Short mmCIF file of C-alpha atoms in Angstrom, two decimals:
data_model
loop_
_atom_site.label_atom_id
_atom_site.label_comp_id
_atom_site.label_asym_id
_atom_site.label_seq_id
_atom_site.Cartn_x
_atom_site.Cartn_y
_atom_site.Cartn_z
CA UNK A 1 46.25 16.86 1.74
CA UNK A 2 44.31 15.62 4.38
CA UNK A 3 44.82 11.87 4.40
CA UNK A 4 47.39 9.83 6.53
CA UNK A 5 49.29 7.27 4.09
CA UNK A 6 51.75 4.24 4.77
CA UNK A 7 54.14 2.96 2.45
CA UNK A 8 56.20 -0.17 2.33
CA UNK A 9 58.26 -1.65 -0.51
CA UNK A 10 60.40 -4.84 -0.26
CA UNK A 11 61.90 -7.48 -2.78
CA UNK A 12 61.53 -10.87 -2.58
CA UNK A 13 62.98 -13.60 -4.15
CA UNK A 14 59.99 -15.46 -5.39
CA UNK A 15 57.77 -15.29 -8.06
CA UNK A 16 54.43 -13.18 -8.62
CA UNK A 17 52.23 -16.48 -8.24
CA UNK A 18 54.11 -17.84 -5.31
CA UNK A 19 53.68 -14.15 -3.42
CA UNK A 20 50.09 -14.00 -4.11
CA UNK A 21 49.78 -17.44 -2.42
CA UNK A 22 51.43 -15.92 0.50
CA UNK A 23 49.20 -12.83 0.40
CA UNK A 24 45.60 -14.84 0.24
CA UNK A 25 46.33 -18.23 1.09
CA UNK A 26 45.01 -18.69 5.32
CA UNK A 27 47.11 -21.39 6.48
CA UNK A 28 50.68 -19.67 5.11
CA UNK A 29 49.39 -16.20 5.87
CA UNK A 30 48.74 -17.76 9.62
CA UNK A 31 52.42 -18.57 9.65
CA UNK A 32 53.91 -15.15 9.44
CA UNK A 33 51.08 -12.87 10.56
CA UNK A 34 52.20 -12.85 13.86
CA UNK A 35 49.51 -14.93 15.36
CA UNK A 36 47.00 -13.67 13.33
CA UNK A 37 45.70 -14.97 9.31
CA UNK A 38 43.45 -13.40 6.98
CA UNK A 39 40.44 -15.04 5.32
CA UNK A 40 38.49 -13.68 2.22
CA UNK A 41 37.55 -15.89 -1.40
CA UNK A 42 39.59 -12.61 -2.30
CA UNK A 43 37.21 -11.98 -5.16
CA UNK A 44 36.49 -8.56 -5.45
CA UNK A 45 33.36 -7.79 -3.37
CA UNK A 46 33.57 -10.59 -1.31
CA UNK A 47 34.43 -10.05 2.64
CA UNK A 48 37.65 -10.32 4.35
CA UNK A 49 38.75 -10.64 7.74
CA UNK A 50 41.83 -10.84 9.89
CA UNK A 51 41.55 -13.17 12.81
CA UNK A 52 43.26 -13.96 15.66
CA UNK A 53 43.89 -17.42 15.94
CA UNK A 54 41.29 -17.89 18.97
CA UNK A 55 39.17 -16.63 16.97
CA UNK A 56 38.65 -12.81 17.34
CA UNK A 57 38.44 -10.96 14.50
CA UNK A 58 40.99 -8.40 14.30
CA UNK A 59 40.40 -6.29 11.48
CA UNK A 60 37.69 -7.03 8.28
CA UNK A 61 36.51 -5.59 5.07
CA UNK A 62 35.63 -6.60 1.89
CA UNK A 63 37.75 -6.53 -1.13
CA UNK A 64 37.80 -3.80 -3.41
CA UNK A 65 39.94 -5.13 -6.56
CA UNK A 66 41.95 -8.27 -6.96
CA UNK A 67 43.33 -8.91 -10.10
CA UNK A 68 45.84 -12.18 -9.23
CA UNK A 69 49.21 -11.67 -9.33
CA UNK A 70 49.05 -8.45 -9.70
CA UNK A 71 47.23 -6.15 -7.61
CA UNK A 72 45.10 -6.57 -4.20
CA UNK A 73 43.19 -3.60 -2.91
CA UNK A 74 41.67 -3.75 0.43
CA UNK A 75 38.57 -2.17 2.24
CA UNK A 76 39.53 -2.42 5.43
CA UNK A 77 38.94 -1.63 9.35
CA UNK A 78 40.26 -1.89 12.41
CA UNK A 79 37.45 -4.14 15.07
CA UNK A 80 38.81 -4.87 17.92
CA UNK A 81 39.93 -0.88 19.24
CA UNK A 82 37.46 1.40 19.65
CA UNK A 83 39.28 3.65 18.88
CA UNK A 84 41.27 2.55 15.95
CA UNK A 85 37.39 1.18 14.88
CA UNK A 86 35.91 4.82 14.89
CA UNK A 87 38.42 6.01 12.54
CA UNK A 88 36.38 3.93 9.96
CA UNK A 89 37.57 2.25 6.46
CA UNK A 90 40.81 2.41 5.12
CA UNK A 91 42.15 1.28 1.79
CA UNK A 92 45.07 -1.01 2.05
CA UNK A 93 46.71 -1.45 -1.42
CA UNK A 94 49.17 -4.60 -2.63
CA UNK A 95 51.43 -4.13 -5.84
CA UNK A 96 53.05 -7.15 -7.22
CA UNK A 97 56.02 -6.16 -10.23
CA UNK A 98 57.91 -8.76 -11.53
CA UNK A 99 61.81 -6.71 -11.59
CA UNK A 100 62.57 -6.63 -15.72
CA UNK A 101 65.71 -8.69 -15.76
CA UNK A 102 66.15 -12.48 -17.17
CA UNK A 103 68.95 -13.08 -14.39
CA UNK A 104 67.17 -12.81 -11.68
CA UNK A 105 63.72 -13.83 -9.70
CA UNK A 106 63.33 -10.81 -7.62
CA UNK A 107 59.70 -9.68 -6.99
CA UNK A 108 58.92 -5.85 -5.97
CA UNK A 109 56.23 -5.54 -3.25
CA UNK A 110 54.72 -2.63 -2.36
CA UNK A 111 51.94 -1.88 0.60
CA UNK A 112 50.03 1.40 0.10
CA UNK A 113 47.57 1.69 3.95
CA UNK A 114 45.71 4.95 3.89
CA UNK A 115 42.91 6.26 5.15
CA UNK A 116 40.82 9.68 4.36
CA UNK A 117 41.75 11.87 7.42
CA UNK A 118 44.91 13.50 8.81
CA UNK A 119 47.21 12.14 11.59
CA UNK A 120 45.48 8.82 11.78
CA UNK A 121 46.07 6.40 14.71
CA UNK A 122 45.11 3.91 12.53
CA UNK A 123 48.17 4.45 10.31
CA UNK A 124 50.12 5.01 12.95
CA UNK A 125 49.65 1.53 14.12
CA UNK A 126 50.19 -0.25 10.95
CA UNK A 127 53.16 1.63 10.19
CA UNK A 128 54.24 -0.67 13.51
CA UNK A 129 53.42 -3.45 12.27
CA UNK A 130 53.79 -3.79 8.32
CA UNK A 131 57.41 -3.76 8.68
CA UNK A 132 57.24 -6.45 11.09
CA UNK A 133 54.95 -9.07 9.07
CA UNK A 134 56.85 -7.95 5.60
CA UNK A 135 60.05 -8.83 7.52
CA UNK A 136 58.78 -12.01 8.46
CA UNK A 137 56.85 -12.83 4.96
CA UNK A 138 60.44 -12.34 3.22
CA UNK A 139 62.59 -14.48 5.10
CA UNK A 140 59.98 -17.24 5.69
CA UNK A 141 59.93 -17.15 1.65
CA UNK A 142 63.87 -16.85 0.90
CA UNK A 143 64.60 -19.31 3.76
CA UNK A 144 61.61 -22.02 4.89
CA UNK A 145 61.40 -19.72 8.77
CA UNK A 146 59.67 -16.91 10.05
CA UNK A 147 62.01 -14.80 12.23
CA UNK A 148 59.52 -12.97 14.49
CA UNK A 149 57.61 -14.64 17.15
CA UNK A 150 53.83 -15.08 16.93
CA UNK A 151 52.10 -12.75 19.22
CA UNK A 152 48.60 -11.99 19.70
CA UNK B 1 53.44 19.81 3.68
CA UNK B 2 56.94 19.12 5.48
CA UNK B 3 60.19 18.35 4.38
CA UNK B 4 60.57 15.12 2.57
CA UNK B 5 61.95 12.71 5.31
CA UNK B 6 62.39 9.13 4.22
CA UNK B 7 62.08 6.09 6.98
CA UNK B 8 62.46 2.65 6.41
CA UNK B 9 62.30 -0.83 9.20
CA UNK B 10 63.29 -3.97 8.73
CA UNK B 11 63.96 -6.45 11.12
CA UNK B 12 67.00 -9.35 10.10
CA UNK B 13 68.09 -12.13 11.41
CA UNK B 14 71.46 -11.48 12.52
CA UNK B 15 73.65 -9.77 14.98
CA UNK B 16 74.34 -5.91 15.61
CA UNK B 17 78.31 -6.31 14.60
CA UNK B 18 77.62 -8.86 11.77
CA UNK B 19 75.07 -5.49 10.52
CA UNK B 20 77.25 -3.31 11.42
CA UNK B 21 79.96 -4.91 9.33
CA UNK B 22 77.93 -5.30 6.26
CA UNK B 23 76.74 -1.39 6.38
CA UNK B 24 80.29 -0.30 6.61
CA UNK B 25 82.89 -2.27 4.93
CA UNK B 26 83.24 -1.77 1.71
CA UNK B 27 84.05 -5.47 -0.14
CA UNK B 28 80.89 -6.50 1.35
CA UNK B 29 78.60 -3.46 0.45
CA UNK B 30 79.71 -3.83 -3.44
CA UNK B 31 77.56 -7.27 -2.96
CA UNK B 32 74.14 -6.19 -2.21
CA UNK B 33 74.50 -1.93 -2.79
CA UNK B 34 74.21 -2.01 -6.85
CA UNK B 35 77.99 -2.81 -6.71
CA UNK B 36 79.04 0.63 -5.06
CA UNK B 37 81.74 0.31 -2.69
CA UNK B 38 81.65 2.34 0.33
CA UNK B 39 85.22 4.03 1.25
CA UNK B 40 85.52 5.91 4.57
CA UNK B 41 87.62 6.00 7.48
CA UNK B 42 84.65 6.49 9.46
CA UNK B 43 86.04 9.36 11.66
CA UNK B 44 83.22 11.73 12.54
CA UNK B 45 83.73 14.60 10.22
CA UNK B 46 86.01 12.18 7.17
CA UNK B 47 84.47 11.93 3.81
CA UNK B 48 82.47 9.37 2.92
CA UNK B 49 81.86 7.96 -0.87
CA UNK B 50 80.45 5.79 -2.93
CA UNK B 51 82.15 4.16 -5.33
CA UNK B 52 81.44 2.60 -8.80
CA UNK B 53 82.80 -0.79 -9.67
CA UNK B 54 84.74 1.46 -12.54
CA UNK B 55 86.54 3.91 -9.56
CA UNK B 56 84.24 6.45 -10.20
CA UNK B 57 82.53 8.00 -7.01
CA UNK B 58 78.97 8.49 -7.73
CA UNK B 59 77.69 9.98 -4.28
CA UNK B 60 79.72 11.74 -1.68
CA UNK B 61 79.57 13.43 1.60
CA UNK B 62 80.77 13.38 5.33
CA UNK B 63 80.71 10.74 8.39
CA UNK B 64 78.32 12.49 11.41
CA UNK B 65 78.27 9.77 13.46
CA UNK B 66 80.38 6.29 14.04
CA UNK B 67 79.54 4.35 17.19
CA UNK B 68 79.17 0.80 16.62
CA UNK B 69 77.25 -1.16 16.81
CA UNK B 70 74.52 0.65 17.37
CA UNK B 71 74.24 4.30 15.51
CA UNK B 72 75.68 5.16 11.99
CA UNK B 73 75.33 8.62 10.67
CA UNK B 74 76.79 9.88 7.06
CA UNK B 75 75.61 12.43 4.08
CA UNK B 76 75.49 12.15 1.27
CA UNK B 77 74.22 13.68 -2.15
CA UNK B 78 74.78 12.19 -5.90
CA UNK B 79 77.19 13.58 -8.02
CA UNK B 80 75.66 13.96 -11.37
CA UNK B 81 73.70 16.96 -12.82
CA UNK B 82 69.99 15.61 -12.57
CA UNK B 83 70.45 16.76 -8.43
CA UNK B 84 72.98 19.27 -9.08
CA UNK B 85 69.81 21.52 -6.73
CA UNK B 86 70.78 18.81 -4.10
CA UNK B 87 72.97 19.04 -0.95
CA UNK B 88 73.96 16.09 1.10
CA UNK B 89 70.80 15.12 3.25
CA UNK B 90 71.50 12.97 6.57
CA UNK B 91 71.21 9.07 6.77
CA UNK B 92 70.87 8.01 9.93
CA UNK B 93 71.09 4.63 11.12
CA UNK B 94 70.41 2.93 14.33
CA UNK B 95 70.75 -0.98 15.38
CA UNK B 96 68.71 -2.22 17.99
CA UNK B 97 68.42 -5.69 19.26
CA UNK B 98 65.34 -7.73 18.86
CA UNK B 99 65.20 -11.10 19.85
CA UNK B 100 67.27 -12.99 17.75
CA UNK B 101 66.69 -10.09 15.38
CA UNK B 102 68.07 -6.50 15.04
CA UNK B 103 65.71 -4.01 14.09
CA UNK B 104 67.30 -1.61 11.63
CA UNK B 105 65.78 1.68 11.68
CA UNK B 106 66.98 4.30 8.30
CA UNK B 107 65.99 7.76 8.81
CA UNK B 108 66.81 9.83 6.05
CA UNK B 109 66.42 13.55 6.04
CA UNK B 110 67.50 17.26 5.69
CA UNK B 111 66.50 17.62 1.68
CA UNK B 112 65.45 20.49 -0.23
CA UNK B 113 61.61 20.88 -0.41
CA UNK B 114 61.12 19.47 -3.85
CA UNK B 115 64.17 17.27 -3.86
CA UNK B 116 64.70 15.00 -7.01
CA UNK B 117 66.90 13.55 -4.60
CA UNK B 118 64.59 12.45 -2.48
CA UNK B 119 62.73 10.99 -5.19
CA UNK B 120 66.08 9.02 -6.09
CA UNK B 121 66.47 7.60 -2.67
CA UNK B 122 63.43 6.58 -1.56
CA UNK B 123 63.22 4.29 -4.45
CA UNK B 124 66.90 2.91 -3.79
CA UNK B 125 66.86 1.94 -0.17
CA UNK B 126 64.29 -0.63 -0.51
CA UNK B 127 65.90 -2.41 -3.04
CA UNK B 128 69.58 -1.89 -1.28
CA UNK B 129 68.10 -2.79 2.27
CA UNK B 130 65.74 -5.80 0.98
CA UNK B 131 69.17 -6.86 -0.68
CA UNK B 132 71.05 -6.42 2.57
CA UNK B 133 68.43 -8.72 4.42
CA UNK B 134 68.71 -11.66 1.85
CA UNK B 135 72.43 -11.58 2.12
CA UNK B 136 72.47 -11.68 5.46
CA UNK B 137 69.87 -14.43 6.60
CA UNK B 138 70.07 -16.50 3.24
CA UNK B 139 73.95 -15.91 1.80
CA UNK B 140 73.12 -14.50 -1.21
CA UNK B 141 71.94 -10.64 -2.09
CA UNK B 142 69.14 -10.14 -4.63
CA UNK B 143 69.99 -9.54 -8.51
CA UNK B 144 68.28 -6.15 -8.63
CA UNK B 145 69.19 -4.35 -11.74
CA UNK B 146 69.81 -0.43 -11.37
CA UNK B 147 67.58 -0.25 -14.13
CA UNK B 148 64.60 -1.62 -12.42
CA UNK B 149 64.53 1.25 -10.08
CA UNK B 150 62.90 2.95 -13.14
CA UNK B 151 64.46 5.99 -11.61
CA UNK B 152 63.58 8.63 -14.69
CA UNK B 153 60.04 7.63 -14.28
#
């Protein structure tokens, strides 16, 4: 094995729709990005970028899959760090399951970030900060407010 | 390849005693845990359970670490056949102020290489801790069904 791998799941109370909204739309993904929003036509093919809001692109790719609400698959790199740029493309992965019960409007999220080579600084760094902007995506859903500040 | 270790953050909007209370009393645990009740005395070195809305104690083990509100350390393996291979692996968790936030930090670890119940858990504490969140910054837990864990697959 010789690829570095991050992996988040959370549930959210919401539905499929409303999370893929909150995945692709700019203006609510500028809310809990944590100063940052991401911008793509999210067909597959198409490019993608994460911006700062000044401007700066953060991080871009193109999209590799998007099958709404379902499943988004990323191409994507870091631009702003050198470093973190060299390291080249990784694949970041989005997994939307409805949870199989009538009672309840629960949706299972899961965030697969890898990249093809070991001990990645990369994934190191998104490991940071996918916990952070999941964190904030769920309670800005379940409750109207982001909890984290916004941060450049 | 390592041993399995399992690691999960989340940050919630709440404060370290208010966490700490929810991750160790046991009427409010059976509201967002799948219904299990947690029953300790919380000594370092009692024994430390999990227990079924029926009585039945599902998972047990022993308290390694108790000083709130900041570090909580237990293990604990499941009872049942399907891990019978299993010992009690360590869950470790630490509280640390954020903001208005705590950051809550689960490290578990200490399994068998090849663990099923490693498997087991790492598909359980996102669903118990995701819970755990809702109840705390909303009121109300999430209805997660056991089942959903889809834990034979």
């Amino acid at each position: 094995m010789s690829n570095s791998r991050f992996v988040y799941v959370t549930y959210i109370k919401t539905t499929p729709e409303r999370l893929w909204f909150a995945l692709t739309d700019k203006a609510f993904t500028q809310q809990y990005w944590l100063g940052a929003c991401c911008e793509s036509d999210w067909k597959a093919g198409s490019p993608w970028k994460l911006a700062f809001t000044d401007g700066r692109i953060a991080d871009a790719g193109e999209i590799a899959e998007a099958d709404p609400p379902r499943r988004l698959v990323i191409k994507w790199r870091n631009e702003w760090s050198p470093e973190l740029k060299a390291e080249g493309y990784s694949l970041c992965t989005f997994e939307i399951e409805t949870v199989q019960d009538a009672g309840t409007d629960a949706v299972k999220l899961s965030v697969i970030h890898s990249i093809d080579r070991p001990e990645s600084a990369f994934i190191q760094a998104v490991s940071g900060g996918w916990p952070r902007i999941l964190s904030n995506l769920k309670s800005l859903i379940e409750t109207g407010s982001v909890v984290l500040p916004k941060k450049a | 390849m390592g041993k399995p270790e399992f690691i999960y953050v989340t940050y919630i909007e709440t404060t370290p005693e208010k966490l700490w209370h929810a991750l160790t009393d046991g009427d409010f645990t059976t509201r967002y845990w799948f219904g299990a009740r947690l029953r300790s005395d919380w000594k370092v070195g009692s024994s430390f359970e999990m227990v079924r809305s029926n009585g039945t104690v599902s998972d047990a083990g022993k308290v390694v670490e108790y000083d709130p509100p900041r570090r909580l350390a237990y293990t604990f393996v499941n009872l049942s056949d399907k891990y019978k291979t299993d010992f009690p692996a360590l869950a470790t968790f630490t509280l640390e102020p954020y903001g208005k936030l705590v950051k809550l930090t689960l490290t578990h670890e200490g399994f068998a290489e090849g663990s099923k119940f490693y498997s087991g858990i790492s598909k359980g504490w996102p669903a118990i801790l995701s819970s755990l969140k809702s109840i705390l910054e909303t009121g109300k837990p999430l209805e997660i069904p056991f089942e959903a864990l889809k834990m034979e697959a």
